[in-house]
Amino acid sequence: MSAPLAPGEAIGIVGGGQLGRMLAMAAARLGYRTAILEPQADCPAAQVANRQIAAAYDDPGALAELARLCAVVTYEFENVPVAAAERLAAAVPVFPPPRALEVAQDRLTEKAAINAMGIGTARFVAVDSDEDLAAGLAAFGGEGVLKTRRLGYDGKGQRVFRRGPEDQVQGVFAAMGSVPLILEALVPFAREISVIAARGRDGKTVAYDPAENVHRDGILHTSTVPAAAAPETLAAAREAAAAILDGLGYVGVVGVEFFVLADGEVLVNEIAPRVHNSGHWTEAACAVSQFEQHIRAIAGLALGDPARHSDCVMENLIGDAVARVPQLLREKDVVVHLYGKAEARPGRKMGHFTRIMPPRG
């Protein structure tokens, strides 16, 4: 393992959204400089970073400049072109490794890799035609969630089927863009939880307490800690997250989303090779946030203690909900974080707040 980054060295971040912003803030607290590669001017991350390279994520000149400026490079979203990450990795350490990015970008590849590690997921089949869809629905009892294999987030690129007429599949493949799809069996889950875990350059892993998540319109609404699940269920989720990190040779923070079944079994829904929305609570309820943990991991520093000092509920501020901020600022034990976005639009994450409370006995 190489020596940890020295204070004053630069960390590159591909992507300029709110996650990049929070990573840059965490890096600054640990004495590092940051350079952002993002085509949008005045992006949230660039407002707090030392430098922005305003170019496309796959621009060869921009990638070369980022590698020249930085001692290590990371990314804040999973749709960074794998070829760009590999190009960077030829010149500078890139964490998480491009292999993790490649696995997470394709839902079929992702689920196959997770199953190969001995970890359960919903049943799934590849769909490349209406005929494949019909066969998959027949195998899954007429129900399932059809998703694009690549891209899509916050509920986009998805369609749910619930025992409708047989001809409902006609034209669906074309309507979904005639791109590779995956059909997943519906899971009768009792709740959804997620684990934020980290793996350092030395292979050590740590995991935060699982959060219980509630979604609205496919977008995360709240994350509550502790999750209302049995201790053995929460332990199984943490163990699965650690196994995924090890299996991918991962360095950095990962978000792993799970379905919890009525009997307490956990199935992985998906992985996000980055800091994760459902881990934002850690900045208010832990001494070391997921953002600092990620910087520690990729910089080769010791990982921090993931223990929390408080129970909490994190809530996203979506669109016009950002108007609640003046009132929230008057409330006790509420930590508000805004993302520096000028325009509130429907479905747009403008910020979040975390309400902390003493841990229950």
mmCIF file with all atom_site columns, N, CA and C in Angstrom, residues 268-337:
data_model
loop_
_atom_site.group_PDB
_atom_site.id
_atom_site.type_symbol
_atom_site.label_atom_id
_atom_site.label_alt_id
_atom_site.label_comp_id
_atom_site.label_asym_id
_atom_site.label_entity_id
_atom_site.label_seq_id
_atom_site.pdbx_PDB_ins_code
_atom_site.Cartn_x
_atom_site.Cartn_y
_atom_site.Cartn_z
_atom_site.occupancy
_atom_site.B_iso_or_equiv
_atom_site.pdbx_formal_charge
_atom_site.auth_seq_id
_atom_site.auth_comp_id
_atom_site.auth_asym_id
_atom_site.auth_atom_id
_atom_site.pdbx_PDB_model_num
ATOM 1   N N  . VAL A 1 268 ? -30.276 -8.049 -1.760 1.00 0.00 ? 268 VAL A N  1
ATOM 2   C CA . VAL A 1 268 ? -29.700 -6.809 -2.300 1.00 0.00 ? 268 VAL A CA 1
ATOM 3   C C  . VAL A 1 268 ? -30.575 -6.309 -3.446 1.00 0.00 ? 268 VAL A C  1
ATOM 4   N N  . ASN A 1 269 ? -30.938 -5.037 -3.390 1.00 0.00 ? 269 ASN A N  1
ATOM 5   C CA . ASN A 1 269 ? -31.655 -4.410 -4.495 1.00 0.00 ? 269 ASN A CA 1
ATOM 6   C C  . ASN A 1 269 ? -30.658 -3.852 -5.500 1.00 0.00 ? 269 ASN A C  1
ATOM 7   N N  . GLU A 1 270 ? -29.758 -3.005 -5.037 1.00 0.00 ? 270 GLU A N  1
ATOM 8   C CA . GLU A 1 270 ? -28.723 -2.485 -5.928 1.00 0.00 ? 270 GLU A CA 1
ATOM 9   C C  . GLU A 1 270 ? -27.588 -1.906 -5.110 1.00 0.00 ? 270 GLU A C  1
ATOM 10  N N  . ILE A 1 271 ? -26.462 -1.692 -5.790 1.00 0.00 ? 271 ILE A N  1
ATOM 11  C CA . ILE A 1 271 ? -25.312 -1.066 -5.150 1.00 0.00 ? 271 ILE A CA 1
ATOM 12  C C  . ILE A 1 271 ? -25.013 0.252  -5.859 1.00 0.00 ? 271 ILE A C  1
ATOM 13  N N  . ALA A 1 272 ? -24.488 1.196  -5.115 1.00 0.00 ? 272 ALA A N  1
ATOM 14  C CA . ALA A 1 272 ? -24.065 2.481  -5.669 1.00 0.00 ? 272 ALA A CA 1
ATOM 15  C C  . ALA A 1 272 ? -22.599 2.667  -5.300 1.00 0.00 ? 272 ALA A C  1
ATOM 16  N N  . PRO A 1 273 ? -21.696 2.704  -6.296 1.00 0.00 ? 273 PRO A N  1
ATOM 17  C CA . PRO A 1 273 ? -20.262 2.781  -6.011 1.00 0.00 ? 273 PRO A CA 1
ATOM 18  C C  . PRO A 1 273 ? -19.811 4.208  -5.697 1.00 0.00 ? 273 PRO A C  1
ATOM 19  N N  . ARG A 1 274 ? -20.352 4.735  -4.605 1.00 0.00 ? 274 ARG A N  1
ATOM 20  C CA . ARG A 1 274 ? -20.119 6.140  -4.257 1.00 0.00 ? 274 ARG A CA 1
ATOM 21  C C  . ARG A 1 274 ? -20.766 6.401  -2.908 1.00 0.00 ? 274 ARG A C  1
ATOM 22  N N  . VAL A 1 275 ? -20.565 7.608  -2.395 1.00 0.00 ? 275 VAL A N  1
ATOM 23  C CA . VAL A 1 275 ? -21.358 8.041  -1.253 1.00 0.00 ? 275 VAL A CA 1
ATOM 24  C C  . VAL A 1 275 ? -22.824 8.081  -1.684 1.00 0.00 ? 275 VAL A C  1
ATOM 25  N N  . HIS A 1 276 ? -23.745 7.963  -0.722 1.00 0.00 ? 276 HIS A N  1
ATOM 26  C CA . HIS A 1 276 ? -25.134 7.667  -1.070 1.00 0.00 ? 276 HIS A CA 1
ATOM 27  C C  . HIS A 1 276 ? -26.100 8.555  -0.299 1.00 0.00 ? 276 HIS A C  1
ATOM 28  N N  . ASN A 1 277 ? -27.201 8.894  -0.963 1.00 0.00 ? 277 ASN A N  1
ATOM 29  C CA . ASN A 1 277 ? -28.212 9.771  -0.371 1.00 0.00 ? 277 ASN A CA 1
ATOM 30  C C  . ASN A 1 277 ? -28.682 9.252  0.995  1.00 0.00 ? 277 ASN A C  1
ATOM 31  N N  . SER A 1 278 ? -28.823 7.940  1.130  1.00 0.00 ? 278 SER A N  1
ATOM 32  C CA . SER A 1 278 ? -29.320 7.376  2.383  1.00 0.00 ? 278 SER A CA 1
ATOM 33  C C  . SER A 1 278 ? -28.271 7.391  3.488  1.00 0.00 ? 278 SER A C  1
ATOM 34  N N  . GLY A 1 279 ? -27.083 7.924  3.197  1.00 0.00 ? 279 GLY A N  1
ATOM 35  C CA . GLY A 1 279 ? -26.053 8.074  4.215  1.00 0.00 ? 279 GLY A CA 1
ATOM 36  C C  . GLY A 1 279 ? -25.825 9.507  4.631  1.00 0.00 ? 279 GLY A C  1
ATOM 37  N N  . HIS A 1 280 ? -26.653 10.424 4.144  1.00 0.00 ? 280 HIS A N  1
ATOM 38  C CA . HIS A 1 280 ? -26.456 11.834 4.503  1.00 0.00 ? 280 HIS A CA 1
ATOM 39  C C  . HIS A 1 280 ? -26.620 12.076 5.998  1.00 0.00 ? 280 HIS A C  1
ATOM 40  N N  . TRP A 1 281 ? -27.385 11.218 6.656  1.00 0.00 ? 281 TRP A N  1
ATOM 41  C CA . TRP A 1 281 ? -27.590 11.363 8.098  1.00 0.00 ? 281 TRP A CA 1
ATOM 42  C C  . TRP A 1 281 ? -26.289 11.290 8.882  1.00 0.00 ? 281 TRP A C  1
ATOM 43  N N  . THR A 1 282 ? -25.268 10.648 8.315  1.00 0.00 ? 282 THR A N  1
ATOM 44  C CA . THR A 1 282 ? -24.022 10.456 9.057  1.00 0.00 ? 282 THR A CA 1
ATOM 45  C C  . THR A 1 282 ? -23.314 11.765 9.372  1.00 0.00 ? 282 THR A C  1
ATOM 46  N N  . GLU A 1 283 ? -23.574 12.818 8.577  1.00 0.00 ? 283 GLU A N  1
ATOM 47  C CA . GLU A 1 283 ? -22.900 14.087 8.852  1.00 0.00 ? 283 GLU A CA 1
ATOM 48  C C  . GLU A 1 283 ? -23.445 14.742 10.119 1.00 0.00 ? 283 GLU A C  1
ATOM 49  N N  . ALA A 1 284 ? -24.665 14.353 10.539 1.00 0.00 ? 284 ALA A N  1
ATOM 50  C CA . ALA A 1 284 ? -25.270 14.943 11.734 1.00 0.00 ? 284 ALA A CA 1
ATOM 51  C C  . ALA A 1 284 ? -25.199 14.022 12.946 1.00 0.00 ? 284 ALA A C  1
ATOM 52  N N  . ALA A 1 285 ? -25.187 12.710 12.727 1.00 0.00 ? 285 ALA A N  1
ATOM 53  C CA . ALA A 1 285 ? -25.320 11.762 13.837 1.00 0.00 ? 285 ALA A CA 1
ATOM 54  C C  . ALA A 1 285 ? -24.067 10.958 14.116 1.00 0.00 ? 285 ALA A C  1
ATOM 55  N N  . CYS A 1 286 ? -22.978 11.228 13.392 1.00 0.00 ? 286 CYS A N  1
ATOM 56  C CA . CYS A 1 286 ? -21.719 10.488 13.599 1.00 0.00 ? 286 CYS A CA 1
ATOM 57  C C  . CYS A 1 286 ? -20.551 11.469 13.677 1.00 0.00 ? 286 CYS A C  1
ATOM 58  N N  . ALA A 1 287 ? -19.495 11.070 14.363 1.00 0.00 ? 287 ALA A N  1
ATOM 59  C CA . ALA A 1 287 ? -18.303 11.921 14.412 1.00 0.00 ? 287 ALA A CA 1
ATOM 60  C C  . ALA A 1 287 ? -17.624 11.981 13.048 1.00 0.00 ? 287 ALA A C  1
ATOM 61  N N  . VAL A 1 288 ? -17.707 10.872 12.293 1.00 0.00 ? 288 VAL A N  1
ATOM 62  C CA . VAL A 1 288 ? -17.098 10.806 10.964 1.00 0.00 ? 288 VAL A CA 1
ATOM 63  C C  . VAL A 1 288 ? -18.201 10.512 9.955  1.00 0.00 ? 288 VAL A C  1
ATOM 64  N N  . SER A 1 289 ? -18.464 11.464 9.060  1.00 0.00 ? 289 SER A N  1
ATOM 65  C CA . SER A 1 289 ? -19.525 11.294 8.064  1.00 0.00 ? 289 SER A CA 1
ATOM 66  C C  . SER A 1 289 ? -19.089 10.343 6.959  1.00 0.00 ? 289 SER A C  1
ATOM 67  N N  . GLN A 1 290 ? -20.054 9.904  6.151  1.00 0.00 ? 290 GLN A N  1
ATOM 68  C CA . GLN A 1 290 ? -19.710 9.067  5.003  1.00 0.00 ? 290 GLN A CA 1
ATOM 69  C C  . GLN A 1 290 ? -18.770 9.798  4.041  1.00 0.00 ? 290 GLN A C  1
ATOM 70  N N  . PHE A 1 291 ? -18.856 11.111 3.976  1.00 0.00 ? 291 PHE A N  1
ATOM 71  C CA . PHE A 1 291 ? -18.026 11.889 3.058  1.00 0.00 ? 291 PHE A CA 1
ATOM 72  C C  . PHE A 1 291 ? -16.571 11.912 3.536  1.00 0.00 ? 291 PHE A C  1
ATOM 73  N N  . GLU A 1 292 ? -16.382 12.157 4.828  1.00 0.00 ? 292 GLU A N  1
ATOM 74  C CA . GLU A 1 292 ? -15.027 12.095 5.371  1.00 0.00 ? 292 GLU A CA 1
ATOM 75  C C  . GLU A 1 292 ? -14.485 10.675 5.278  1.00 0.00 ? 292 GLU A C  1
ATOM 76  N N  . GLN A 1 293 ? -15.353 9.691  5.519  1.00 0.00 ? 293 GLN A N  1
ATOM 77  C CA . GLN A 1 293 ? -14.911 8.299  5.443  1.00 0.00 ? 293 GLN A CA 1
ATOM 78  C C  . GLN A 1 293 ? -14.387 7.964  4.047  1.00 0.00 ? 293 GLN A C  1
ATOM 79  N N  . HIS A 1 294 ? -15.092 8.458  3.030  1.00 0.00 ? 294 HIS A N  1
ATOM 80  C CA . HIS A 1 294 ? -14.656 8.202  1.655  1.00 0.00 ? 294 HIS A CA 1
ATOM 81  C C  . HIS A 1 294 ? -13.298 8.853  1.385  1.00 0.00 ? 294 HIS A C  1
ATOM 82  N N  . ILE A 1 295 ? -13.129 10.088 1.829  1.00 0.00 ? 295 ILE A N  1
ATOM 83  C CA . ILE A 1 295 ? -11.846 10.778 1.625  1.00 0.00 ? 295 ILE A CA 1
ATOM 84  C C  . ILE A 1 295 ? -10.747 10.045 2.379  1.00 0.00 ? 295 ILE A C  1
ATOM 85  N N  . ARG A 1 296 ? -11.023 9.623  3.603  1.00 0.00 ? 296 ARG A N  1
ATOM 86  C CA . ARG A 1 296 ? -10.030 8.861  4.353  1.00 0.00 ? 296 ARG A CA 1
ATOM 87  C C  . ARG A 1 296 ? -9.620  7.605  3.585  1.00 0.00 ? 296 ARG A C  1
ATOM 88  N N  . ALA A 1 297 ? -10.601 6.883  3.048  1.00 0.00 ? 297 ALA A N  1
ATOM 89  C CA . ALA A 1 297 ? -10.321 5.622  2.371  1.00 0.00 ? 297 ALA A CA 1
ATOM 90  C C  . ALA A 1 297 ? -9.455  5.825  1.139  1.00 0.00 ? 297 ALA A C  1
ATOM 91  N N  . ILE A 1 298 ? -9.839  6.758  0.282  1.00 0.00 ? 298 ILE A N  1
ATOM 92  C CA . ILE A 1 298 ? -9.110  6.912  -0.977 1.00 0.00 ? 298 ILE A CA 1
ATOM 93  C C  . ILE A 1 298 ? -7.755  7.587  -0.775 1.00 0.00 ? 298 ILE A C  1
ATOM 94  N N  . ALA A 1 299 ? -7.616  8.333  0.341  1.00 0.00 ? 299 ALA A N  1
ATOM 95  C CA . ALA A 1 299 ? -6.344  9.001  0.631  1.00 0.00 ? 299 ALA A CA 1
ATOM 96  C C  . ALA A 1 299 ? -5.378  8.088  1.372  1.00 0.00 ? 299 ALA A C  1
ATOM 97  N N  . GLY A 1 300 ? -5.819  6.891  1.742  1.00 0.00 ? 300 GLY A N  1
ATOM 98  C CA . GLY A 1 300 ? -4.942  5.974  2.453  1.00 0.00 ? 300 GLY A CA 1
ATOM 99  C C  . GLY A 1 300 ? -4.829  6.247  3.931  1.00 0.00 ? 300 GLY A C  1
ATOM 100 N N  . LEU A 1 301 ? -5.785  7.003  4.495  1.00 0.00 ? 301 LEU A N  1
ATOM 101 C CA . LEU A 1 301 ? -5.795  7.291  5.929  1.00 0.00 ? 301 LEU A CA 1
ATOM 102 C C  . LEU A 1 301 ? -6.554  6.195  6.679  1.00 0.00 ? 301 LEU A C  1
ATOM 103 N N  . ALA A 1 302 ? -6.422  6.200  7.990  1.00 0.00 ? 302 ALA A N  1
ATOM 104 C CA . ALA A 1 302 ? -7.181  5.258  8.810  1.00 0.00 ? 302 ALA A CA 1
ATOM 105 C C  . ALA A 1 302 ? -8.670  5.566  8.691  1.00 0.00 ? 302 ALA A C  1
ATOM 106 N N  . LEU A 1 303 ? -9.482  4.521  8.589  1.00 0.00 ? 303 LEU A N  1
ATOM 107 C CA . LEU A 1 303 ? -10.928 4.725  8.551  1.00 0.00 ? 303 LEU A CA 1
ATOM 108 C C  . LEU A 1 303 ? -11.417 5.161  9.921  1.00 0.00 ? 303 LEU A C  1
ATOM 109 N N  . GLY A 1 304 ? -12.471 5.965  9.922  1.00 0.00 ? 304 GLY A N  1
ATOM 110 C CA . GLY A 1 304 ? -13.020 6.454  11.171 1.00 0.00 ? 304 GLY A CA 1
ATOM 111 C C  . GLY A 1 304 ? -14.036 5.500  11.777 1.00 0.00 ? 304 GLY A C  1
ATOM 112 N N  . ASP A 1 305 ? -14.324 5.708  13.050 1.00 0.00 ? 305 ASP A N  1
ATOM 113 C CA . ASP A 1 305 ? -15.327 4.915  13.752 1.00 0.00 ? 305 ASP A CA 1
ATOM 114 C C  . ASP A 1 305 ? -16.714 5.270  13.195 1.00 0.00 ? 305 ASP A C  1
ATOM 115 N N  . PRO A 1 306 ? -17.476 4.282  12.701 1.00 0.00 ? 306 PRO A N  1
ATOM 116 C CA . PRO A 1 306 ? -18.781 4.587  12.127 1.00 0.00 ? 306 PRO A CA 1
ATOM 117 C C  . PRO A 1 306 ? -19.906 4.682  13.154 1.00 0.00 ? 306 PRO A C  1
ATOM 118 N N  . ALA A 1 307 ? -19.585 4.567  14.446 1.00 0.00 ? 307 ALA A N  1
ATOM 119 C CA . ALA A 1 307 ? -20.629 4.607  15.472 1.00 0.00 ? 307 ALA A CA 1
ATOM 120 C C  . ALA A 1 307 ? -21.368 5.941  15.445 1.00 0.00 ? 307 ALA A C  1
ATOM 121 N N  . ARG A 1 308 ? -22.631 5.892  15.763 1.00 0.00 ? 308 ARG A N  1
ATOM 122 C CA . ARG A 1 308 ? -23.422 7.128  15.821 1.00 0.00 ? 308 ARG A CA 1
ATOM 123 C C  . ARG A 1 308 ? -23.643 7.515  17.285 1.00 0.00 ? 308 ARG A C  1
ATOM 124 N N  . HIS A 1 309 ? -23.788 8.806  17.515 1.00 0.00 ? 309 HIS A N  1
ATOM 125 C CA . HIS A 1 309 ? -24.043 9.308  18.857 1.00 0.00 ? 309 HIS A CA 1
ATOM 126 C C  . HIS A 1 309 ? -25.518 9.638  19.066 1.00 0.00 ? 309 HIS A C  1
ATOM 127 N N  . SER A 1 310 ? -26.310 9.592  17.980 1.00 0.00 ? 310 SER A N  1
ATOM 128 C CA . SER A 1 310 ? -27.723 9.966  18.065 1.00 0.00 ? 310 SER A CA 1
ATOM 129 C C  . SER A 1 310 ? -28.562 9.097  17.156 1.00 0.00 ? 310 SER A C  1
ATOM 130 N N  . ASP A 1 311 ? -29.847 8.959  17.496 1.00 0.00 ? 311 ASP A N  1
ATOM 131 C CA . ASP A 1 311 ? -30.833 8.478  16.537 1.00 0.00 ? 311 ASP A CA 1
ATOM 132 C C  . ASP A 1 311 ? -31.179 9.661  15.631 1.00 0.00 ? 311 ASP A C  1
ATOM 133 N N  . CYS A 1 312 ? -31.736 9.385  14.459 1.00 0.00 ? 312 CYS A N  1
ATOM 134 C CA . CYS A 1 312 ? -32.020 10.505 13.566 1.00 0.00 ? 312 CYS A CA 1
ATOM 135 C C  . CYS A 1 312 ? -32.963 10.116 12.448 1.00 0.00 ? 312 CYS A C  1
ATOM 136 N N  . VAL A 1 313 ? -33.505 11.148 11.812 1.00 0.00 ? 313 VAL A N  1
ATOM 137 C CA . VAL A 1 313 ? -34.284 11.004 10.583 1.00 0.00 ? 313 VAL A CA 1
ATOM 138 C C  . VAL A 1 313 ? -33.779 12.049 9.600  1.00 0.00 ? 313 VAL A C  1
ATOM 139 N N  . MET A 1 314 ? -33.281 11.589 8.461  1.00 0.00 ? 314 MET A N  1
ATOM 140 C CA . MET A 1 314 ? -32.863 12.490 7.388  1.00 0.00 ? 314 MET A CA 1
ATOM 141 C C  . MET A 1 314 ? -33.999 12.595 6.379  1.00 0.00 ? 314 MET A C  1
ATOM 142 N N  . GLU A 1 315 ? -34.287 13.799 5.921  1.00 0.00 ? 315 GLU A N  1
ATOM 143 C CA . GLU A 1 315 ? -35.344 14.006 4.917  1.00 0.00 ? 315 GLU A CA 1
ATOM 144 C C  . GLU A 1 315 ? -34.810 14.871 3.781  1.00 0.00 ? 315 GLU A C  1
ATOM 145 N N  . ASN A 1 316 ? -35.065 14.440 2.556  1.00 0.00 ? 316 ASN A N  1
ATOM 146 C CA . ASN A 1 316 ? -34.664 15.218 1.397  1.00 0.00 ? 316 ASN A CA 1
ATOM 147 C C  . ASN A 1 316 ? -35.595 16.409 1.199  1.00 0.00 ? 316 ASN A C  1
ATOM 148 N N  . LEU A 1 317 ? -35.020 17.498 0.730  1.00 0.00 ? 317 LEU A N  1
ATOM 149 C CA . LEU A 1 317 ? -35.801 18.673 0.342  1.00 0.00 ? 317 LEU A CA 1
ATOM 150 C C  . LEU A 1 317 ? -35.865 18.672 -1.181 1.00 0.00 ? 317 LEU A C  1
ATOM 151 N N  . ILE A 1 318 ? -37.025 18.276 -1.696 1.00 0.00 ? 318 ILE A N  1
ATOM 152 C CA . ILE A 1 318 ? -37.209 18.092 -3.126 1.00 0.00 ? 318 ILE A CA 1
ATOM 153 C C  . ILE A 1 318 ? -38.009 19.253 -3.703 1.00 0.00 ? 318 ILE A C  1
ATOM 154 N N  . GLY A 1 319 ? -37.489 19.875 -4.740 1.00 0.00 ? 319 GLY A N  1
ATOM 155 C CA . GLY A 1 319 ? -38.214 20.943 -5.413 1.00 0.00 ? 319 GLY A CA 1
ATOM 156 C C  . GLY A 1 319 ? -38.586 22.077 -4.478 1.00 0.00 ? 319 GLY A C  1
ATOM 157 N N  . ASP A 1 320 ? -39.869 22.439 -4.480 1.00 0.00 ? 320 ASP A N  1
ATOM 158 C CA . ASP A 1 320 ? -40.332 23.572 -3.681 1.00 0.00 ? 320 ASP A CA 1
ATOM 159 C C  . ASP A 1 320 ? -40.264 23.337 -2.179 1.00 0.00 ? 320 ASP A C  1
ATOM 160 N N  . ALA A 1 321 ? -39.998 22.109 -1.751 1.00 0.00 ? 321 ALA A N  1
ATOM 161 C CA . ALA A 1 321 ? -39.868 21.839 -0.318 1.00 0.00 ? 321 ALA A CA 1
ATOM 162 C C  . ALA A 1 321 ? -38.723 22.622 0.302  1.00 0.00 ? 321 ALA A C  1
ATOM 163 N N  . VAL A 1 322 ? -37.830 23.151 -0.534 1.00 0.00 ? 322 VAL A N  1
ATOM 164 C CA . VAL A 1 322 ? -36.733 23.948 -0.007 1.00 0.00 ? 322 VAL A CA 1
ATOM 165 C C  . VAL A 1 322 ? -37.259 25.205 0.682  1.00 0.00 ? 322 VAL A C  1
ATOM 166 N N  . ALA A 1 323 ? -38.498 25.581 0.405  1.00 0.00 ? 323 ALA A N  1
ATOM 167 C CA . ALA A 1 323 ? -39.109 26.744 1.067  1.00 0.00 ? 323 ALA A CA 1
ATOM 168 C C  . ALA A 1 323 ? -39.304 26.505 2.564  1.00 0.00 ? 323 ALA A C  1
ATOM 169 N N  . ARG A 1 324 ? -39.170 25.271 3.015  1.00 0.00 ? 324 ARG A N  1
ATOM 170 C CA . ARG A 1 324 ? -39.312 24.964 4.437  1.00 0.00 ? 324 ARG A CA 1
ATOM 171 C C  . ARG A 1 324 ? -38.091 25.384 5.250  1.00 0.00 ? 324 ARG A C  1
ATOM 172 N N  . VAL A 1 325 ? -37.006 25.733 4.589  1.00 0.00 ? 325 VAL A N  1
ATOM 173 C CA . VAL A 1 325 ? -35.747 25.960 5.287  1.00 0.00 ? 325 VAL A CA 1
ATOM 174 C C  . VAL A 1 325 ? -35.843 27.029 6.382  1.00 0.00 ? 325 VAL A C  1
ATOM 175 N N  . PRO A 1 326 ? -36.461 28.194 6.151  1.00 0.00 ? 326 PRO A N  1
ATOM 176 C CA . PRO A 1 326 ? -36.523 29.186 7.235  1.00 0.00 ? 326 PRO A CA 1
ATOM 177 C C  . PRO A 1 326 ? -37.135 28.640 8.514  1.00 0.00 ? 326 PRO A C  1
ATOM 178 N N  . GLN A 1 327 ? -38.199 27.829 8.392  1.00 0.00 ? 327 GLN A N  1
ATOM 179 C CA . GLN A 1 327 ? -38.809 27.253 9.585  1.00 0.00 ? 327 GLN A CA 1
ATOM 180 C C  . GLN A 1 327 ? -37.912 26.191 10.205 1.00 0.00 ? 327 GLN A C  1
ATOM 181 N N  . LEU A 1 328 ? -37.284 25.377 9.366  1.00 0.00 ? 328 LEU A N  1
ATOM 182 C CA . LEU A 1 328 ? -36.403 24.335 9.886  1.00 0.00 ? 328 LEU A CA 1
ATOM 183 C C  . LEU A 1 328 ? -35.251 24.929 10.693 1.00 0.00 ? 328 LEU A C  1
ATOM 184 N N  . LEU A 1 329 ? -34.766 26.074 10.257 1.00 0.00 ? 329 LEU A N  1
ATOM 185 C CA . LEU A 1 329 ? -33.656 26.716 10.954 1.00 0.00 ? 329 LEU A CA 1
ATOM 186 C C  . LEU A 1 329 ? -34.055 27.218 12.345 1.00 0.00 ? 329 LEU A C  1
ATOM 187 N N  . ARG A 1 330 ? -35.347 27.336 12.592 1.00 0.00 ? 330 ARG A N  1
ATOM 188 C CA . ARG A 1 330 ? -35.818 27.756 13.915 1.00 0.00 ? 330 ARG A CA 1
ATOM 189 C C  . ARG A 1 330 ? -35.968 26.580 14.875 1.00 0.00 ? 330 ARG A C  1
ATOM 190 N N  . GLU A 1 331 ? -35.885 25.385 14.360 1.00 0.00 ? 331 GLU A N  1
ATOM 191 C CA . GLU A 1 331 ? -36.132 24.211 15.182 1.00 0.00 ? 331 GLU A CA 1
ATOM 192 C C  . GLU A 1 331 ? -34.861 23.712 15.855 1.00 0.00 ? 331 GLU A C  1
ATOM 193 N N  . LYS A 1 332 ? -35.035 23.069 16.984 1.00 0.00 ? 332 LYS A N  1
ATOM 194 C CA . LYS A 1 332 ? -33.920 22.531 17.753 1.00 0.00 ? 332 LYS A CA 1
ATOM 195 C C  . LYS A 1 332 ? -33.486 21.179 17.186 1.00 0.00 ? 332 LYS A C  1
ATOM 196 N N  . ASP A 1 333 ? -32.204 20.910 17.240 1.00 0.00 ? 333 ASP A N  1
ATOM 197 C CA . ASP A 1 333 ? -31.640 19.607 16.863 1.00 0.00 ? 333 ASP A CA 1
ATOM 198 C C  . ASP A 1 333 ? -31.917 19.240 15.406 1.00 0.00 ? 333 ASP A C  1
ATOM 199 N N  . VAL A 1 334 ? -31.892 20.234 14.545 1.00 0.00 ? 334 VAL A N  1
ATOM 200 C CA . VAL A 1 334 ? -32.063 20.006 13.112 1.00 0.00 ? 334 VAL A CA 1
ATOM 201 C C  . VAL A 1 334 ? -30.834 20.548 12.387 1.00 0.00 ? 334 VAL A C  1
ATOM 202 N N  . VAL A 1 335 ? -30.212 19.705 11.574 1.00 0.00 ? 335 VAL A N  1
ATOM 203 C CA . VAL A 1 335 ? -29.045 20.097 10.782 1.00 0.00 ? 335 VAL A CA 1
ATOM 204 C C  . VAL A 1 335 ? -29.491 20.223 9.329  1.00 0.00 ? 335 VAL A C  1
ATOM 205 N N  . VAL A 1 336 ? -29.369 21.418 8.764  1.00 0.00 ? 336 VAL A N  1
ATOM 206 C CA . VAL A 1 336 ? -29.809 21.697 7.397  1.00 0.00 ? 336 VAL A CA 1
ATOM 207 C C  . VAL A 1 336 ? -28.596 21.757 6.473  1.00 0.00 ? 336 VAL A C  1
ATOM 208 N N  . HIS A 1 337 ? -28.728 21.165 5.304  1.00 0.00 ? 337 HIS A N  1
ATOM 209 C CA . HIS A 1 337 ? -27.651 21.225 4.313  1.00 0.00 ? 337 HIS A CA 1
ATOM 210 C C  . HIS A 1 337 ? -28.268 21.515 2.947  1.00 0.00 ? 337 HIS A C  1
#
